[in-house]
Short mmCIF file of C-alpha atoms in Angstrom, two decimals:
data_model
loop_
_atom_site.label_atom_id
_atom_site.label_comp_id
_atom_site.label_asym_id
_atom_site.label_seq_id
_atom_site.Cartn_x
_atom_site.Cartn_y
_atom_site.Cartn_z
CA MET A 1 74.47 111.07 112.30
CA THR A 2 73.59 112.79 109.03
CA HIS A 3 75.68 113.24 105.94
CA PRO A 4 75.51 115.90 103.25
CA THR A 5 74.21 115.00 99.83
CA ALA A 6 76.83 112.87 98.11
CA PRO A 7 78.72 114.60 95.28
CA THR A 8 79.19 112.90 91.95
CA LEU A 9 81.34 109.79 91.97
CA ASP A 10 84.27 111.52 90.31
CA ASP A 11 84.74 114.18 92.97
CA THR A 12 84.28 112.48 96.35
CA PRO A 13 87.36 112.70 98.59
CA THR A 14 87.36 108.94 99.08
CA LEU A 15 87.38 108.14 95.37
CA ALA A 16 89.95 110.83 94.64
CA LEU A 17 92.30 109.31 97.21
CA ALA A 18 91.56 105.78 95.99
CA ARG A 19 92.41 106.75 92.42
CA ASP A 20 95.64 108.39 93.55
CA LEU A 21 96.68 105.22 95.38
CA LEU A 22 95.59 102.92 92.57
CA ALA A 23 97.62 104.84 90.00
CA ARG A 24 100.81 103.84 91.81
CA PRO A 25 102.18 100.46 90.61
CA SER A 26 102.95 99.14 94.07
CA ILE A 27 103.53 95.48 93.23
CA THR A 28 104.66 93.70 96.40
CA PRO A 29 106.82 94.69 98.20
CA ASP A 30 107.20 98.04 96.40
CA ASP A 31 105.11 100.73 98.09
CA ALA A 32 105.54 103.19 95.18
CA GLY A 33 104.94 106.19 97.44
CA CYS A 34 101.52 105.13 98.72
CA GLN A 35 102.46 105.33 102.40
CA GLN A 36 103.97 108.79 101.94
CA LEU A 37 100.65 109.96 100.54
CA ILE A 38 98.70 108.32 103.37
CA GLY A 39 101.12 109.63 105.99
CA ASP A 40 100.85 113.21 104.74
CA ARG A 41 97.04 113.02 105.05
CA LEU A 42 97.20 111.56 108.56
CA LYS A 43 99.86 114.01 109.74
CA ALA A 44 97.64 116.87 108.62
CA CYS A 45 94.97 115.73 111.08
CA GLY A 46 97.27 115.26 114.04
CA PHE A 47 98.73 111.77 113.74
CA THR A 48 102.27 110.95 114.85
CA LEU A 49 104.00 108.91 112.16
CA GLU A 50 106.62 106.19 112.37
CA THR A 51 108.13 104.26 109.49
CA LEU A 52 109.48 100.76 110.08
CA ALA A 53 111.41 99.39 107.11
CA GLU A 54 113.35 96.19 106.55
CA GLY A 55 114.09 93.82 103.69
CA GLY A 56 112.70 96.19 101.05
CA VAL A 57 109.39 96.45 102.94
CA ILE A 58 107.93 99.71 104.24
CA ASN A 59 105.47 99.85 107.14
CA LEU A 60 103.60 102.85 108.49
CA TRP A 61 102.54 103.05 112.15
CA ALA A 62 100.54 106.20 112.89
CA THR A 63 98.72 107.15 116.10
CA ARG A 64 96.53 109.95 117.44
CA GLY A 65 95.30 110.33 121.01
CA THR A 66 95.63 108.10 124.08
CA GLY A 67 93.73 105.32 125.78
CA THR A 68 91.61 102.56 124.32
CA THR A 69 93.06 101.92 120.85
CA LEU A 70 91.40 101.10 117.55
CA ALA A 71 93.78 100.37 114.71
CA PHE A 72 92.90 100.36 111.03
CA ALA A 73 95.08 97.79 109.28
CA GLY A 74 95.70 97.48 105.57
CA HIS A 75 98.28 97.01 102.87
CA THR A 76 99.45 99.10 99.94
CA ASP A 77 101.08 96.29 97.97
CA VAL A 78 99.21 94.51 95.21
CA VAL A 79 99.74 91.29 93.25
CA PRO A 80 101.13 91.41 89.70
CA THR A 81 98.66 92.34 86.97
CA GLY A 82 98.95 89.26 84.80
CA PRO A 83 98.81 89.83 81.02
CA ILE A 84 98.15 93.57 80.64
CA GLU A 85 96.70 93.04 77.17
CA GLN A 86 93.84 91.08 78.75
CA TRP A 87 92.69 94.06 80.83
CA GLN A 88 89.83 96.13 79.42
CA THR A 89 91.43 99.22 80.98
CA PRO A 90 95.09 99.65 82.04
CA PRO A 91 95.53 98.17 85.56
CA PHE A 92 97.27 101.25 86.96
CA GLU A 93 95.03 103.80 85.27
CA PRO A 94 92.01 103.68 87.58
CA THR A 95 88.78 104.14 85.66
CA ILE A 96 85.13 104.39 86.66
CA ASP A 97 83.16 102.70 83.90
CA GLU A 98 79.62 103.31 82.70
CA GLU A 99 78.25 100.77 85.16
CA GLY A 100 79.82 102.58 88.09
CA TYR A 101 82.69 100.15 88.68
CA LEU A 102 86.10 101.40 89.75
CA ARG A 103 88.57 99.32 87.76
CA ALA A 104 92.25 98.92 88.70
CA ARG A 105 94.63 96.47 90.31
CA GLY A 106 94.10 96.81 94.06
CA ALA A 107 90.62 98.35 93.88
CA ALA A 108 89.19 95.58 96.06
CA ASP A 109 92.41 94.24 97.57
CA MET A 110 92.83 96.62 99.22
CA LYS A 111 93.64 100.23 98.36
CA GLY A 112 89.94 101.05 98.17
CA SER A 113 89.50 100.14 101.84
CA VAL A 114 92.61 102.09 102.83
CA ALA A 115 91.25 105.22 101.12
CA SER A 116 87.91 104.74 102.88
CA MET A 117 89.67 104.40 106.24
CA VAL A 118 91.69 107.59 105.77
CA THR A 119 88.75 109.78 104.74
CA ALA A 120 86.59 108.32 107.53
CA VAL A 121 89.21 109.30 110.08
CA GLU A 122 89.64 112.75 108.54
CA ARG A 123 85.92 113.48 108.91
CA PHE A 124 85.77 111.99 112.40
CA VAL A 125 88.72 114.01 113.67
CA ALA A 126 87.33 117.20 112.13
CA ALA A 127 84.03 116.61 113.93
CA HIS A 128 85.60 115.34 117.17
CA PRO A 129 89.08 116.87 117.56
CA ASP A 130 89.12 115.97 121.26
CA HIS A 131 87.83 112.43 120.79
CA GLN A 132 88.29 109.78 123.42
CA GLY A 133 90.70 106.90 122.87
CA ARG A 134 93.56 106.42 120.44
CA LEU A 135 93.27 105.97 116.69
CA ALA A 136 95.98 104.10 114.82
CA PHE A 137 96.94 102.94 111.34
CA LEU A 138 99.09 99.91 110.58
CA ILE A 139 99.85 99.90 106.86
CA THR A 140 102.30 97.49 105.23
CA SER A 141 103.74 96.82 101.78
CA ASP A 142 104.28 93.12 102.51
CA GLU A 143 100.89 91.43 102.75
CA GLU A 144 100.79 89.85 99.30
CA GLY A 145 104.39 88.64 99.59
CA PRO A 146 106.22 86.56 102.21
CA ALA A 147 104.67 88.64 105.03
CA ILE A 148 107.86 88.42 107.09
CA HIS A 149 108.91 92.07 107.31
CA GLY A 150 105.38 93.50 107.21
CA THR A 151 102.63 93.38 109.80
CA ARG A 152 104.30 90.47 111.59
CA MET A 153 107.42 92.58 112.20
CA VAL A 154 105.42 95.63 113.30
CA VAL A 155 103.39 93.54 115.75
CA ASP A 156 106.60 92.13 117.22
CA ALA A 157 107.89 95.67 117.71
CA LEU A 158 104.65 96.79 119.34
CA ARG A 159 104.72 93.77 121.65
CA GLU A 160 108.26 94.60 122.76
CA ARG A 161 107.13 98.13 123.60
CA GLY A 162 104.14 96.91 125.54
CA GLU A 163 101.73 98.69 123.17
CA GLN A 164 98.08 97.86 123.65
CA LEU A 165 95.75 97.41 120.68
CA ASP A 166 92.22 96.85 121.89
CA TYR A 167 90.38 96.79 118.56
CA CYS A 168 91.44 96.37 114.95
CA ILE A 169 89.58 96.68 111.68
CA VAL A 170 91.30 95.02 108.72
CA GLY A 171 90.08 96.29 105.36
CA GLU A 172 90.26 93.00 103.48
CA PRO A 173 87.35 92.47 101.07
CA SER A 174 84.94 90.59 103.34
CA SER A 175 81.66 91.14 101.51
CA VAL A 176 80.23 88.40 99.28
CA ASP A 177 77.45 89.76 97.07
CA THR A 178 76.78 93.26 98.39
CA LEU A 179 78.71 95.62 100.64
CA GLY A 180 78.35 94.73 104.29
CA ASP A 181 76.63 91.37 103.85
CA MET A 182 79.50 89.60 105.63
CA VAL A 183 81.99 90.56 108.33
CA LYS A 184 84.87 88.26 109.19
CA ASN A 185 85.13 87.97 112.96
CA GLY A 186 87.93 85.40 112.83
CA ARG A 187 90.04 83.18 110.64
CA ARG A 188 91.05 79.55 110.71
CA GLY A 189 94.63 78.60 111.43
CA SER A 190 96.79 77.35 108.57
CA LEU A 191 99.33 74.58 109.10
CA ASN A 192 101.44 73.26 106.20
CA ALA A 193 103.55 70.13 106.06
CA THR A 194 105.90 68.35 103.70
CA LEU A 195 105.92 64.60 104.23
CA THR A 196 108.78 62.60 102.75
CA VAL A 197 108.33 58.83 102.73
CA ILE A 198 111.64 57.02 102.29
CA GLY A 199 111.64 53.69 100.48
CA GLN A 200 114.18 51.84 98.39
CA GLN A 201 114.41 52.10 94.63
CA GLY A 202 114.35 48.90 92.61
CA HIS A 203 113.06 47.02 89.59
CA VAL A 204 109.31 46.47 89.42
CA ALA A 205 109.93 42.81 88.55
CA TYR A 206 111.80 42.31 91.85
CA PRO A 207 109.64 44.04 94.45
CA HIS A 208 111.15 41.95 97.25
CA LYS A 209 114.40 43.80 96.65
CA ALA A 210 112.80 47.25 96.98
CA ARG A 211 110.44 49.20 99.24
CA ASN A 212 107.78 51.17 97.40
CA PRO A 213 107.17 54.48 99.21
CA ILE A 214 103.86 54.95 97.38
CA HIS A 215 102.53 51.70 98.78
CA MET A 216 103.98 52.56 102.20
CA ALA A 217 102.15 55.91 102.31
CA LEU A 218 98.78 55.07 100.78
CA SER A 219 96.96 53.68 103.80
CA ALA A 220 98.15 56.48 106.11
CA LEU A 221 97.25 59.22 103.65
CA ASP A 222 93.87 57.59 103.07
CA GLU A 223 93.13 57.67 106.80
CA LEU A 224 94.20 61.29 107.07
CA THR A 225 91.93 62.32 104.21
CA ARG A 226 88.94 60.43 105.65
CA THR A 227 89.32 61.66 109.23
CA GLN A 228 86.61 63.94 110.62
CA TRP A 229 88.85 66.12 112.74
CA ASP A 230 86.07 68.03 114.48
CA ASP A 231 82.53 69.30 113.94
CA GLY A 232 83.42 72.99 114.04
CA HIS A 233 84.12 75.13 117.09
CA ASP A 234 83.52 78.72 118.25
CA GLY A 235 81.77 79.55 114.98
CA PHE A 236 84.44 77.92 112.85
CA PRO A 237 83.64 75.34 110.16
CA PRO A 238 85.11 71.85 110.66
CA THR A 239 88.88 71.52 110.40
CA SER A 240 89.94 70.45 106.91
CA PHE A 241 92.89 68.39 105.68
CA GLN A 242 93.88 68.74 102.03
CA ILE A 243 96.75 67.20 100.06
CA SER A 244 98.00 69.81 97.60
CA ASN A 245 100.93 68.00 96.00
CA LEU A 246 101.95 64.34 95.61
CA ASN A 247 105.17 63.47 93.82
CA SER A 248 107.05 60.24 93.27
CA GLY A 249 108.54 58.13 90.52
CA THR A 250 111.46 58.36 88.12
CA GLY A 251 109.38 58.62 84.97
CA ALA A 252 110.16 55.04 84.00
CA GLU A 253 107.49 52.34 84.08
CA ASN A 254 109.82 49.63 85.34
CA VAL A 255 111.34 51.40 88.34
CA ILE A 256 110.01 51.37 91.88
CA PRO A 257 110.73 54.88 93.19
CA GLY A 258 112.85 55.44 96.25
CA GLU A 259 110.96 58.38 97.68
CA LEU A 260 107.54 60.02 97.83
CA THR A 261 106.81 63.64 98.76
CA ALA A 262 103.37 64.79 99.86
CA ARG A 263 102.46 68.36 100.75
CA PHE A 264 99.32 69.00 102.73
CA ASN A 265 97.54 71.71 104.68
CA PHE A 266 95.27 71.93 107.69
CA ARG A 267 92.80 74.79 108.02
CA PHE A 268 91.93 74.40 111.67
CA SER A 269 89.69 75.86 114.33
CA THR A 270 90.25 76.65 117.99
CA ALA A 271 89.33 73.01 118.71
CA PHE A 272 93.01 72.15 118.09
CA THR A 273 96.44 73.59 118.59
CA ALA A 274 99.02 73.15 115.87
CA ASP A 275 101.05 70.88 118.15
CA GLU A 276 98.01 68.63 118.67
CA LEU A 277 97.52 68.26 114.92
CA LYS A 278 101.20 67.46 114.44
CA ALA A 279 101.02 64.79 117.11
CA ARG A 280 97.94 63.19 115.57
CA VAL A 281 99.52 63.03 112.11
CA THR A 282 102.66 61.44 113.53
CA GLU A 283 100.53 58.89 115.39
CA VAL A 284 98.69 57.93 112.20
CA LEU A 285 101.92 57.52 110.24
CA THR A 286 103.47 55.46 113.00
CA ARG A 287 100.41 53.22 113.32
CA HIS A 288 100.65 52.48 109.59
CA GLY A 289 104.17 51.15 109.99
CA LEU A 290 106.25 54.21 109.17
CA ILE A 291 109.15 55.09 111.43
CA ASP A 292 110.02 58.73 112.10
CA GLY A 293 113.44 59.58 110.70
CA LYS A 294 113.88 56.20 109.01
CA SER A 295 110.92 55.73 106.70
CA PHE A 296 109.43 59.23 106.90
CA THR A 297 110.27 62.82 107.77
CA LEU A 298 107.88 65.73 108.34
CA ASP A 299 108.67 69.41 107.93
CA TRP A 300 106.00 71.71 109.37
CA SER A 301 105.25 75.38 108.70
CA LEU A 302 102.65 77.30 110.70
CA SER A 303 101.24 80.22 108.70
CA GLY A 304 98.98 81.37 111.52
CA ASN A 305 96.90 80.23 114.45
CA PRO A 306 93.11 80.58 114.47
CA PHE A 307 91.57 83.65 116.07
CA VAL A 308 88.02 84.73 116.77
CA THR A 309 86.38 87.91 118.04
CA LEU A 310 83.30 87.10 120.07
CA PRO A 311 80.27 89.42 120.39
CA GLY A 312 81.06 92.53 122.40
CA ARG A 313 81.64 96.25 122.04
CA LEU A 314 83.53 96.13 118.73
CA LEU A 315 81.18 93.73 116.98
CA ASP A 316 78.18 95.66 118.29
CA ALA A 317 79.58 98.90 116.84
CA VAL A 318 80.40 97.23 113.53
CA SER A 319 76.98 95.61 113.16
CA HIS A 320 75.22 98.87 114.06
CA ALA A 321 77.26 100.82 111.49
CA VAL A 322 76.68 98.30 108.70
CA GLU A 323 72.94 98.17 109.36
CA ALA A 324 72.70 101.97 109.42
CA GLU A 325 74.71 102.63 106.26
CA CYS A 326 74.13 99.47 104.18
CA GLN A 327 70.57 98.65 105.32
CA ARG A 328 71.46 95.03 106.10
CA ALA A 329 72.61 93.02 109.09
CA PRO A 330 76.01 91.45 108.41
CA VAL A 331 76.59 87.72 108.69
CA LEU A 332 79.58 86.83 110.87
CA SER A 333 82.00 84.36 109.30
CA THR A 334 85.42 82.80 109.82
CA SER A 335 85.62 81.40 106.28
CA GLY A 336 88.29 82.01 103.70
CA GLY A 337 92.06 82.07 103.87
CA THR A 338 94.40 83.92 106.18
CA SER A 339 94.98 87.65 106.60
CA ASP A 340 97.29 89.90 108.58
CA GLY A 341 94.70 89.72 111.32
CA ARG A 342 96.44 86.49 112.39
CA PHE A 343 99.46 88.52 113.50
CA ILE A 344 97.53 91.35 115.13
CA SER A 345 95.34 88.98 117.15
CA THR A 346 98.43 87.70 119.00
CA LEU A 347 98.44 90.99 120.92
CA GLY A 348 95.11 90.02 122.47
CA THR A 349 93.35 92.39 120.09
CA GLN A 350 89.74 92.01 119.00
CA VAL A 351 90.04 91.80 115.19
CA ILE A 352 87.38 92.00 112.51
CA GLU A 353 87.63 92.27 108.73
CA LEU A 354 85.28 94.61 106.93
CA GLY A 355 85.73 95.63 103.33
CA PRO A 356 84.23 95.62 99.82
CA VAL A 357 82.90 92.75 97.75
CA ASN A 358 85.37 89.95 97.17
CA ALA A 359 84.52 88.99 93.59
CA THR A 360 87.51 89.92 91.42
CA ILE A 361 90.56 90.10 93.69
CA HIS A 362 93.80 88.93 92.04
CA GLN A 363 91.95 88.66 88.73
CA VAL A 364 92.35 90.48 85.44
CA ASP A 365 89.98 93.49 85.45
CA GLU A 366 89.78 93.73 89.24
CA ARG A 367 86.89 96.06 90.06
CA ILE A 368 84.38 97.15 92.69
CA LEU A 369 81.40 99.47 92.67
CA ALA A 370 82.87 102.92 93.12
CA ASP A 371 80.10 104.16 95.40
CA ASP A 372 80.74 101.23 97.74
CA LEU A 373 83.91 103.01 98.85
CA ASN A 374 81.92 106.12 99.79
CA ILE A 375 79.52 103.96 101.79
CA LEU A 376 82.36 101.98 103.36
CA SER A 377 83.99 105.21 104.50
CA ARG A 378 80.76 106.21 106.23
CA VAL A 379 80.57 102.78 107.89
CA TYR A 380 84.08 103.22 109.27
CA GLU A 381 83.25 106.73 110.47
CA ARG A 382 80.12 105.53 112.23
CA ILE A 383 82.12 102.84 114.04
CA LEU A 384 84.52 105.50 115.29
CA THR A 385 81.65 107.69 116.40
CA THR A 386 80.02 104.84 118.33
CA LEU A 387 83.24 103.85 120.06
CA PHE A 388 84.93 107.17 120.73
CA ALA A 389 82.79 110.25 120.17
CA ASN A 390 80.57 109.83 123.22
CA GLN A 391 82.72 107.66 125.43
CA ALA A 392 82.65 108.75 129.06
#
């Protein structure tokens, strides 16, 4: 596939659309008209649009064609800017600087990817109006927020309808140093817990009349932190256990506290289920003399289960496109935090994340190389061509 000579950075369709999206202050969950703009572009090239809204969140589900389905997934919401006076350029006035960086809140995370997806599809449909398969977009304004009424809700609706999503490309910034050097083919699960250890408050001079919850918890927490949960699995790094908060005490030096609260998180692989991790933690606490409901309570929150896309048709198409357009073979990785891919994967969908360099997301002066979006759009287009243009 050949492409015409690239125009100057300021007049490419991808960058024009990116700038239009970035100029809209869509701080989560406010969409600020981004999905209307995207929907108008998709409708013009034959997509059927559906808006699903709840709890102040807007979601766009758009489809074109029938059969094997590839969905582009992204979000139009962005995190707050932080102190505006610390930005070199206004966060909602997208600017391409002298070094070729596109600067604005959401440039990397992830309006740039969304713009690249839309223009890739526009070119593909123009070249292949009778393409095989079904193209789809799942765009939410609730990825940076609670993520309750966003992609999760749309996926639940699609499941109820019996909709099939075979492939999905999430536009999260997956690259490390240069565009295309890393593709996320999975994500670890995330399991949070709040442990409350219940003792008895008393005077430090009379410890026999009190039960110190700090002392009660120390040996169990020490074992949990030292445990090697696994050695990695299915391409995942080893499961990790991290204590993020530990609180106890009254503020007085002569008082044994009556309660300790510890918050911790597992980032886990497919070697475990969430229920298995819960059971192992409970076993450790019990073995160290704590009694469920009497000397400790545990409140669990599952943010998402692990998922992985193994080598196959989608990954082959992605790797081929990256090598052709970026002149490098991508490294596959399951590192990092969670993404909306954790919801989409529950449909049995093969999910990968492919987007720009993740160097300044959520920071003051968020920026990416402007031309990376033009290249990324061509990568997306080449994936579509491989999967659907010549399918028998």
